[in-house]
Amino acid sequence: MATTTLKLDNKELTLPVITGSEGEKAIDIRNLRQESGYITYDDGYGNTGACLSNVTFIDGEAGILRYRGYPIEQLAEQSSFIEVAYLIIYGELPTNVQRSRFSALLTEHAPLREGVIRFIQGFPRDSHPMALLSSSFNALGAYYPHLVSNTLNIDGAHFDEGAAIAISKVRTIAAHSYRVSRGGRLNYPNPDLGYCENFLHLMFSEPYRDYVAKPEVAAALNLFLLLHADHEQNCSTSTVRMVASAGANLFASVSSGVNALWGPLHGGANMAVIDMLKHIHADGDDGTRFIQAAKTGKGDRLMGFGHRVYKHYDPRAAIIKKSFYKALASLGIKDDPLLNIAMKLEEVALSDDYFVSRKLYPNVDFYSGLIMRAIGIPENMFTVMFAIGRMPGWVAHWHEVASTPKLKIHRPRQIYMGPAKRDFVPVNKRR
Ligand code: CMC
């Protein structure tokens, strides 16, 4: 076993070194506190490996993203969201038989129980769809007692059922929440449609007027979902893993992930990008003034730029950008003022020392909001779309934690910086 030494208070400690399958190195500090009294401090976990995982590999410096070893570029070009979902959850690409069985399970679990529909319909019309999604997802647990009573449904038919419910129902809940917000009639899943086409039907079909998705629109949605399917230890996935480490069931763990994703620094960024572009447009700016303000640290951040891990062009952004123009052309969108501003922002930022020196490049959200907007997804649904895409990753990470032999609850330490011990003062003696 490889080791390294660390000198602390004139004492030399030998610590094991772990090497990942892509050569990543980590110092195993699990016994550091017992041996030296020290813990490590890493605000925001930027330099902490919180787990060993087999799902996704990212090299942020080189702009590499792979799901279960397969490069994202190859999957985006040759696979589909559903096939990738299977890969992420089960670890291997499905055979024909496995793929058909998975699709059949997704179809079987697409409709919601009447009680869940009534629950969704009980929300105020102006509810944020992310509030609705996380609550409804948690509520699903009430309808599948056999999947929550034994919290570790990690193998066999129970896991397959839970995974299919998660992947399929997230789409139905999302579309129903949109229909409720518009006061419109709910559409029911059509078993003859593919995953993306079915989602668009659930969202946009009207009485006597079925929405038939253009192939380019379904393909753009498929790509969007595929590119979001997993992203290793991001905020929402780490949340899912944290909750799972307490032994919590799949629905409870995933609904916590939905809430984490809601934040504008995470999944809310795609919506924030569109808001930003609209503001810039309304101010009569072409993006130049906004960039100047973002650089002072006093103005708003340039949303859709920067990433904790990527210090290079986000590979998902590169893929989505390439397909972006194709999708826009097929939708007949030639000259969109927000798109023009986005292009200007990118051009200016990529040649500005502030952004270059901090390695701030466009991330996937810089383009994904524009694509969602082009295919008619309302803005307050953007983060919900991200959640639909991320579901396979959350399921896979839940499974990885839940199936760990001798499951260990996640419990970080802290460095207490509050007042030192002091004695209680009765209220009449306080000044
Ligand atoms: N615009 C302007 N300045 C920025 C930006 C930005 N978007 N992002 C980072 N900076 C600056 C920041 O002010 C700091 O400058 P200084 O060193 O002078 O203090 C430096 O760059 C490092 O920033 P940080 O906040 O320490 O970086 P981080 O790794 O903690 O944050 C981030 C990563 C994604 C939260 C951040 O870049 C950000 O807020 N970006 C905009 C929001 C966004 O697009 N989020 C989507 C992320 S991709 C989707 C996902 O995977 O969740």
mmCIF file with all atom_site columns, N, CA and C and ligand atoms in Angstrom, residues 231 234 264-267 269 294 300-308 311 314 316 354-355 358 360 363-365 386 390, ligand 1:
data_model
loop_
_atom_site.group_PDB
_atom_site.id
_atom_site.type_symbol
_atom_site.label_atom_id
_atom_site.label_alt_id
_atom_site.label_comp_id
_atom_site.label_asym_id
_atom_site.label_entity_id
_atom_site.label_seq_id
_atom_site.pdbx_PDB_ins_code
_atom_site.Cartn_x
_atom_site.Cartn_y
_atom_site.Cartn_z
_atom_site.occupancy
_atom_site.B_iso_or_equiv
_atom_site.pdbx_formal_charge
_atom_site.auth_seq_id
_atom_site.auth_comp_id
_atom_site.auth_asym_id
_atom_site.auth_atom_id
_atom_site.pdbx_PDB_model_num
ATOM   1   N N   . HIS A 1 231 ? -23.085 14.146 -12.375 1.00 0.00 ? 231 HIS A N   1
ATOM   2   C CA  . HIS A 1 231 ? -21.937 15.046 -12.358 1.00 0.00 ? 231 HIS A CA  1
ATOM   3   C C   . HIS A 1 231 ? -21.171 14.882 -11.057 1.00 0.00 ? 231 HIS A C   1
ATOM   4   N N   . ASN A 1 234 ? -21.531 16.816 -6.847  1.00 0.00 ? 234 ASN A N   1
ATOM   5   C CA  . ASN A 1 234 ? -22.040 18.195 -6.791  1.00 0.00 ? 234 ASN A CA  1
ATOM   6   C C   . ASN A 1 234 ? -22.931 18.355 -5.559  1.00 0.00 ? 234 ASN A C   1
ATOM   7   N N   . PRO A 1 264 ? -29.783 28.968 -6.740  1.00 0.00 ? 264 PRO A N   1
ATOM   8   C CA  . PRO A 1 264 ? -29.283 29.597 -7.971  1.00 0.00 ? 264 PRO A CA  1
ATOM   9   C C   . PRO A 1 264 ? -27.809 29.342 -8.262  1.00 0.00 ? 264 PRO A C   1
ATOM   10  N N   . LEU A 1 265 ? -27.030 28.947 -7.249  1.00 0.00 ? 265 LEU A N   1
ATOM   11  C CA  . LEU A 1 265 ? -25.626 28.647 -7.547  1.00 0.00 ? 265 LEU A CA  1
ATOM   12  C C   . LEU A 1 265 ? -25.470 27.248 -8.114  1.00 0.00 ? 265 LEU A C   1
ATOM   13  N N   . HIS A 1 266 ? -26.562 26.490 -8.106  1.00 0.00 ? 266 HIS A N   1
ATOM   14  C CA  . HIS A 1 266 ? -26.501 25.101 -8.587  1.00 0.00 ? 266 HIS A CA  1
ATOM   15  C C   . HIS A 1 266 ? -27.494 24.991 -9.748  1.00 0.00 ? 266 HIS A C   1
ATOM   16  N N   . GLY A 1 267 ? -28.601 24.271 -9.556  1.00 0.00 ? 267 GLY A N   1
ATOM   17  C CA  . GLY A 1 267 ? -29.524 24.045 -10.680 1.00 0.00 ? 267 GLY A CA  1
ATOM   18  C C   . GLY A 1 267 ? -30.320 25.262 -11.079 1.00 0.00 ? 267 GLY A C   1
ATOM   19  N N   . ALA A 1 269 ? -29.161 27.996 -11.805 1.00 0.00 ? 269 ALA A N   1
ATOM   20  C CA  . ALA A 1 269 ? -28.358 28.912 -12.626 1.00 0.00 ? 269 ALA A CA  1
ATOM   21  C C   . ALA A 1 269 ? -28.902 29.061 -14.045 1.00 0.00 ? 269 ALA A C   1
ATOM   22  N N   . ALA A 1 294 ? -19.657 43.019 -13.230 1.00 0.00 ? 294 ALA A N   1
ATOM   23  C CA  . ALA A 1 294 ? -19.409 41.689 -12.636 1.00 0.00 ? 294 ALA A CA  1
ATOM   24  C C   . ALA A 1 294 ? -17.960 41.600 -12.151 1.00 0.00 ? 294 ALA A C   1
ATOM   25  N N   . ASP A 1 300 ? -23.724 41.961 -10.249 1.00 0.00 ? 300 ASP A N   1
ATOM   26  C CA  . ASP A 1 300 ? -24.099 40.549 -10.198 1.00 0.00 ? 300 ASP A CA  1
ATOM   27  C C   . ASP A 1 300 ? -23.012 39.718 -10.869 1.00 0.00 ? 300 ASP A C   1
ATOM   28  N N   . ARG A 1 301 ? -22.942 38.449 -10.491 1.00 0.00 ? 301 ARG A N   1
ATOM   29  C CA  . ARG A 1 301 ? -22.013 37.537 -11.161 1.00 0.00 ? 301 ARG A CA  1
ATOM   30  C C   . ARG A 1 301 ? -22.491 37.262 -12.581 1.00 0.00 ? 301 ARG A C   1
ATOM   31  N N   . LEU A 1 302 ? -21.569 36.873 -13.408 1.00 0.00 ? 302 LEU A N   1
ATOM   32  C CA  . LEU A 1 302 ? -21.937 36.455 -14.754 1.00 0.00 ? 302 LEU A CA  1
ATOM   33  C C   . LEU A 1 302 ? -22.463 35.027 -14.642 1.00 0.00 ? 302 LEU A C   1
ATOM   34  N N   . MET A 1 303 ? -23.785 34.913 -14.635 1.00 0.00 ? 303 MET A N   1
ATOM   35  C CA  . MET A 1 303 ? -24.384 33.590 -14.417 1.00 0.00 ? 303 MET A CA  1
ATOM   36  C C   . MET A 1 303 ? -24.096 32.689 -15.616 1.00 0.00 ? 303 MET A C   1
ATOM   37  N N   . GLY A 1 304 ? -23.893 31.392 -15.332 1.00 0.00 ? 304 GLY A N   1
ATOM   38  C CA  . GLY A 1 304 ? -23.561 30.467 -16.408 1.00 0.00 ? 304 GLY A CA  1
ATOM   39  C C   . GLY A 1 304 ? -22.067 30.457 -16.699 1.00 0.00 ? 304 GLY A C   1
ATOM   40  N N   . PHE A 1 305 ? -21.308 31.158 -15.865 1.00 0.00 ? 305 PHE A N   1
ATOM   41  C CA  . PHE A 1 305 ? -19.849 31.151 -16.005 1.00 0.00 ? 305 PHE A CA  1
ATOM   42  C C   . PHE A 1 305 ? -19.226 30.658 -14.708 1.00 0.00 ? 305 PHE A C   1
ATOM   43  N N   . GLY A 1 306 ? -18.135 29.924 -14.843 1.00 0.00 ? 306 GLY A N   1
ATOM   44  C CA  . GLY A 1 306 ? -17.404 29.445 -13.671 1.00 0.00 ? 306 GLY A CA  1
ATOM   45  C C   . GLY A 1 306 ? -17.931 28.106 -13.214 1.00 0.00 ? 306 GLY A C   1
ATOM   46  N N   . HIS A 1 307 ? -17.080 27.366 -12.581 1.00 0.00 ? 307 HIS A N   1
ATOM   47  C CA  . HIS A 1 307 ? -17.475 26.059 -12.053 1.00 0.00 ? 307 HIS A CA  1
ATOM   48  C C   . HIS A 1 307 ? -16.478 25.651 -10.996 1.00 0.00 ? 307 HIS A C   1
ATOM   49  N N   . ARG A 1 308 ? -16.962 25.013 -9.953  1.00 0.00 ? 308 ARG A N   1
ATOM   50  C CA  . ARG A 1 308 ? -16.066 24.569 -8.889  1.00 0.00 ? 308 ARG A CA  1
ATOM   51  C C   . ARG A 1 308 ? -15.025 23.582 -9.407  1.00 0.00 ? 308 ARG A C   1
ATOM   52  N N   . LYS A 1 311 ? -11.971 23.977 -14.686 1.00 0.00 ? 311 LYS A N   1
ATOM   53  C CA  . LYS A 1 311 ? -11.130 25.163 -14.837 1.00 0.00 ? 311 LYS A CA  1
ATOM   54  C C   . LYS A 1 311 ? -10.737 25.228 -16.307 1.00 0.00 ? 311 LYS A C   1
ATOM   55  N N   . ASP A 1 314 ? -16.395 23.793 -19.889 1.00 0.00 ? 314 ASP A N   1
ATOM   56  C CA  . ASP A 1 314 ? -17.225 22.668 -19.444 1.00 0.00 ? 314 ASP A CA  1
ATOM   57  C C   . ASP A 1 314 ? -17.564 21.823 -20.691 1.00 0.00 ? 314 ASP A C   1
ATOM   58  N N   . ARG A 1 316 ? -19.771 19.752 -21.319 1.00 0.00 ? 316 ARG A N   1
ATOM   59  C CA  . ARG A 1 316 ? -21.215 19.731 -21.610 1.00 0.00 ? 316 ARG A CA  1
ATOM   60  C C   . ARG A 1 316 ? -21.614 21.002 -22.345 1.00 0.00 ? 316 ARG A C   1
ATOM   61  N N   . TYR A 1 354 ? -9.866  39.237 -16.268 1.00 0.00 ? 354 TYR A N   1
ATOM   62  C CA  . TYR A 1 354 ? -10.534 38.857 -15.011 1.00 0.00 ? 354 TYR A CA  1
ATOM   63  C C   . TYR A 1 354 ? -11.029 37.411 -15.096 1.00 0.00 ? 354 TYR A C   1
ATOM   64  N N   . PHE A 1 355 ? -11.723 37.085 -16.181 1.00 0.00 ? 355 PHE A N   1
ATOM   65  C CA  . PHE A 1 355 ? -12.308 35.750 -16.325 1.00 0.00 ? 355 PHE A CA  1
ATOM   66  C C   . PHE A 1 355 ? -11.237 34.713 -16.676 1.00 0.00 ? 355 PHE A C   1
ATOM   67  N N   . ARG A 1 358 ? -9.016  33.769 -13.706 1.00 0.00 ? 358 ARG A N   1
ATOM   68  C CA  . ARG A 1 358 ? -9.729  32.943 -12.709 1.00 0.00 ? 358 ARG A CA  1
ATOM   69  C C   . ARG A 1 358 ? -10.264 31.642 -13.305 1.00 0.00 ? 358 ARG A C   1
ATOM   70  N N   . LEU A 1 360 ? -12.561 31.168 -15.553 1.00 0.00 ? 360 LEU A N   1
ATOM   71  C CA  . LEU A 1 360 ? -14.028 31.169 -15.576 1.00 0.00 ? 360 LEU A CA  1
ATOM   72  C C   . LEU A 1 360 ? -14.483 31.014 -17.021 1.00 0.00 ? 360 LEU A C   1
ATOM   73  N N   . ASN A 1 363 ? -20.338 27.469 -18.382 1.00 0.00 ? 363 ASN A N   1
ATOM   74  C CA  . ASN A 1 363 ? -20.739 26.125 -17.953 1.00 0.00 ? 363 ASN A CA  1
ATOM   75  C C   . ASN A 1 363 ? -22.010 25.732 -18.708 1.00 0.00 ? 363 ASN A C   1
ATOM   76  N N   . VAL A 1 364 ? -22.476 24.517 -18.471 1.00 0.00 ? 364 VAL A N   1
ATOM   77  C CA  . VAL A 1 364 ? -23.601 23.988 -19.256 1.00 0.00 ? 364 VAL A CA  1
ATOM   78  C C   . VAL A 1 364 ? -24.832 24.897 -19.186 1.00 0.00 ? 364 VAL A C   1
ATOM   79  N N   . ASP A 1 365 ? -24.994 25.569 -18.047 1.00 0.00 ? 365 ASP A N   1
ATOM   80  C CA  . ASP A 1 365 ? -26.198 26.379 -17.865 1.00 0.00 ? 365 ASP A CA  1
ATOM   81  C C   . ASP A 1 365 ? -26.213 27.632 -18.729 1.00 0.00 ? 365 ASP A C   1
ATOM   82  N N   . PHE A 1 386 ? -33.646 20.217 -15.130 1.00 0.00 ? 386 PHE A N   1
ATOM   83  C CA  . PHE A 1 386 ? -32.348 19.750 -14.638 1.00 0.00 ? 386 PHE A CA  1
ATOM   84  C C   . PHE A 1 386 ? -32.579 18.552 -13.708 1.00 0.00 ? 386 PHE A C   1
ATOM   85  N N   . ARG A 1 390 ? -31.067 14.842 -13.879 1.00 0.00 ? 390 ARG A N   1
ATOM   86  C CA  . ARG A 1 390 ? -30.136 14.374 -12.841 1.00 0.00 ? 390 ARG A CA  1
ATOM   87  C C   . ARG A 1 390 ? -30.635 13.132 -12.091 1.00 0.00 ? 390 ARG A C   1
HETATM 88  N N1  . CMC B 2 .   ? -18.890 35.893 -12.400 1.00 0.00 ? 1   CMC B N1  1
HETATM 89  C C1  . CMC B 2 .   ? -17.945 36.724 -11.893 1.00 0.00 ? 1   CMC B C1  1
HETATM 90  N N2  . CMC B 2 .   ? -16.982 36.338 -11.039 1.00 0.00 ? 1   CMC B N2  1
HETATM 91  C C2  . CMC B 2 .   ? -16.963 35.053 -10.682 1.00 0.00 ? 1   CMC B C2  1
HETATM 92  C C3  . CMC B 2 .   ? -17.907 34.114 -11.178 1.00 0.00 ? 1   CMC B C3  1
HETATM 93  C C4  . CMC B 2 .   ? -18.889 34.580 -12.061 1.00 0.00 ? 1   CMC B C4  1
HETATM 94  N N3  . CMC B 2 .   ? -19.802 33.748 -12.553 1.00 0.00 ? 1   CMC B N3  1
HETATM 95  N N4  . CMC B 2 .   ? -17.664 32.894 -10.639 1.00 0.00 ? 1   CMC B N4  1
HETATM 96  C C5  . CMC B 2 .   ? -16.601 33.051 -9.851  1.00 0.00 ? 1   CMC B C5  1
HETATM 97  N N5  . CMC B 2 .   ? -16.173 34.359 -9.873  1.00 0.00 ? 1   CMC B N5  1
HETATM 98  C C6  . CMC B 2 .   ? -14.997 34.889 -9.223  1.00 0.00 ? 1   CMC B C6  1
HETATM 99  C C7  . CMC B 2 .   ? -15.249 35.086 -7.714  1.00 0.00 ? 1   CMC B C7  1
HETATM 100 O O1  . CMC B 2 .   ? -15.770 36.367 -7.434  1.00 0.00 ? 1   CMC B O1  1
HETATM 101 C C8  . CMC B 2 .   ? -13.862 34.854 -7.165  1.00 0.00 ? 1   CMC B C8  1
HETATM 102 O O2  . CMC B 2 .   ? -13.112 36.022 -7.410  1.00 0.00 ? 1   CMC B O2  1
HETATM 103 P P1  . CMC B 2 .   ? -11.968 36.505 -6.343  1.00 0.00 ? 1   CMC B P1  1
HETATM 104 O O3  . CMC B 2 .   ? -10.943 35.421 -6.370  1.00 0.00 ? 1   CMC B O3  1
HETATM 105 O O4  . CMC B 2 .   ? -11.505 37.819 -6.851  1.00 0.00 ? 1   CMC B O4  1
HETATM 106 O O5  . CMC B 2 .   ? -12.680 36.601 -5.023  1.00 0.00 ? 1   CMC B O5  1
HETATM 107 C C9  . CMC B 2 .   ? -13.281 33.758 -8.056  1.00 0.00 ? 1   CMC B C9  1
HETATM 108 O O6  . CMC B 2 .   ? -13.956 33.920 -9.305  1.00 0.00 ? 1   CMC B O6  1
HETATM 109 C C10 . CMC B 2 .   ? -13.503 32.349 -7.523  1.00 0.00 ? 1   CMC B C10 1
HETATM 110 O O7  . CMC B 2 .   ? -14.897 32.207 -7.249  1.00 0.00 ? 1   CMC B O7  1
HETATM 111 P P2  . CMC B 2 .   ? -15.523 31.220 -6.178  1.00 0.00 ? 1   CMC B P2  1
HETATM 112 O O8  . CMC B 2 .   ? -16.890 31.687 -5.803  1.00 0.00 ? 1   CMC B O8  1
HETATM 113 O O9  . CMC B 2 .   ? -14.537 31.014 -5.069  1.00 0.00 ? 1   CMC B O9  1
HETATM 114 O O10 . CMC B 2 .   ? -15.614 29.881 -7.010  1.00 0.00 ? 1   CMC B O10 1
HETATM 115 P P3  . CMC B 2 .   ? -16.435 28.611 -6.594  1.00 0.00 ? 1   CMC B P3  1
HETATM 116 O O11 . CMC B 2 .   ? -15.721 27.451 -7.144  1.00 0.00 ? 1   CMC B O11 1
HETATM 117 O O12 . CMC B 2 .   ? -16.742 28.614 -5.135  1.00 0.00 ? 1   CMC B O12 1
HETATM 118 O O13 . CMC B 2 .   ? -17.839 28.854 -7.335  1.00 0.00 ? 1   CMC B O13 1
HETATM 119 C C11 . CMC B 2 .   ? -19.616 28.767 -8.850  1.00 0.00 ? 1   CMC B C11 1
HETATM 120 C C12 . CMC B 2 .   ? -18.289 28.134 -8.423  1.00 0.00 ? 1   CMC B C12 1
HETATM 121 C C13 . CMC B 2 .   ? -20.223 27.914 -9.974  1.00 0.00 ? 1   CMC B C13 1
HETATM 122 C C14 . CMC B 2 .   ? -20.614 28.760 -7.665  1.00 0.00 ? 1   CMC B C14 1
HETATM 123 C C15 . CMC B 2 .   ? -19.359 30.209 -9.327  1.00 0.00 ? 1   CMC B C15 1
HETATM 124 O O14 . CMC B 2 .   ? -18.433 30.220 -10.396 1.00 0.00 ? 1   CMC B O14 1
HETATM 125 C C16 . CMC B 2 .   ? -20.639 30.936 -9.695  1.00 0.00 ? 1   CMC B C16 1
HETATM 126 O O15 . CMC B 2 .   ? -21.296 31.522 -8.825  1.00 0.00 ? 1   CMC B O15 1
HETATM 127 N N6  . CMC B 2 .   ? -21.008 30.927 -11.022 1.00 0.00 ? 1   CMC B N6  1
HETATM 128 C C17 . CMC B 2 .   ? -22.266 31.497 -11.450 1.00 0.00 ? 1   CMC B C17 1
HETATM 129 C C18 . CMC B 2 .   ? -23.401 30.551 -11.110 1.00 0.00 ? 1   CMC B C18 1
HETATM 130 C C19 . CMC B 2 .   ? -23.444 29.379 -12.068 1.00 0.00 ? 1   CMC B C19 1
HETATM 131 O O16 . CMC B 2 .   ? -23.337 29.539 -13.285 1.00 0.00 ? 1   CMC B O16 1
HETATM 132 N N7  . CMC B 2 .   ? -23.666 28.188 -11.496 1.00 0.00 ? 1   CMC B N7  1
HETATM 133 C C20 . CMC B 2 .   ? -23.832 26.968 -12.298 1.00 0.00 ? 1   CMC B C20 1
HETATM 134 C C21 . CMC B 2 .   ? -22.749 25.977 -12.058 1.00 0.00 ? 1   CMC B C21 1
HETATM 135 S S1  . CMC B 2 .   ? -22.802 24.681 -13.289 1.00 0.00 ? 1   CMC B S1  1
HETATM 136 C C22 . CMC B 2 .   ? -24.187 23.768 -12.882 1.00 0.00 ? 1   CMC B C22 1
HETATM 137 C C23 . CMC B 2 .   ? -23.895 22.816 -11.792 1.00 0.00 ? 1   CMC B C23 1
HETATM 138 O O17 . CMC B 2 .   ? -23.100 21.869 -12.032 1.00 0.00 ? 1   CMC B O17 1
HETATM 139 O O18 . CMC B 2 .   ? -24.502 22.968 -10.718 1.00 0.00 ? 1   CMC B O18 1
#
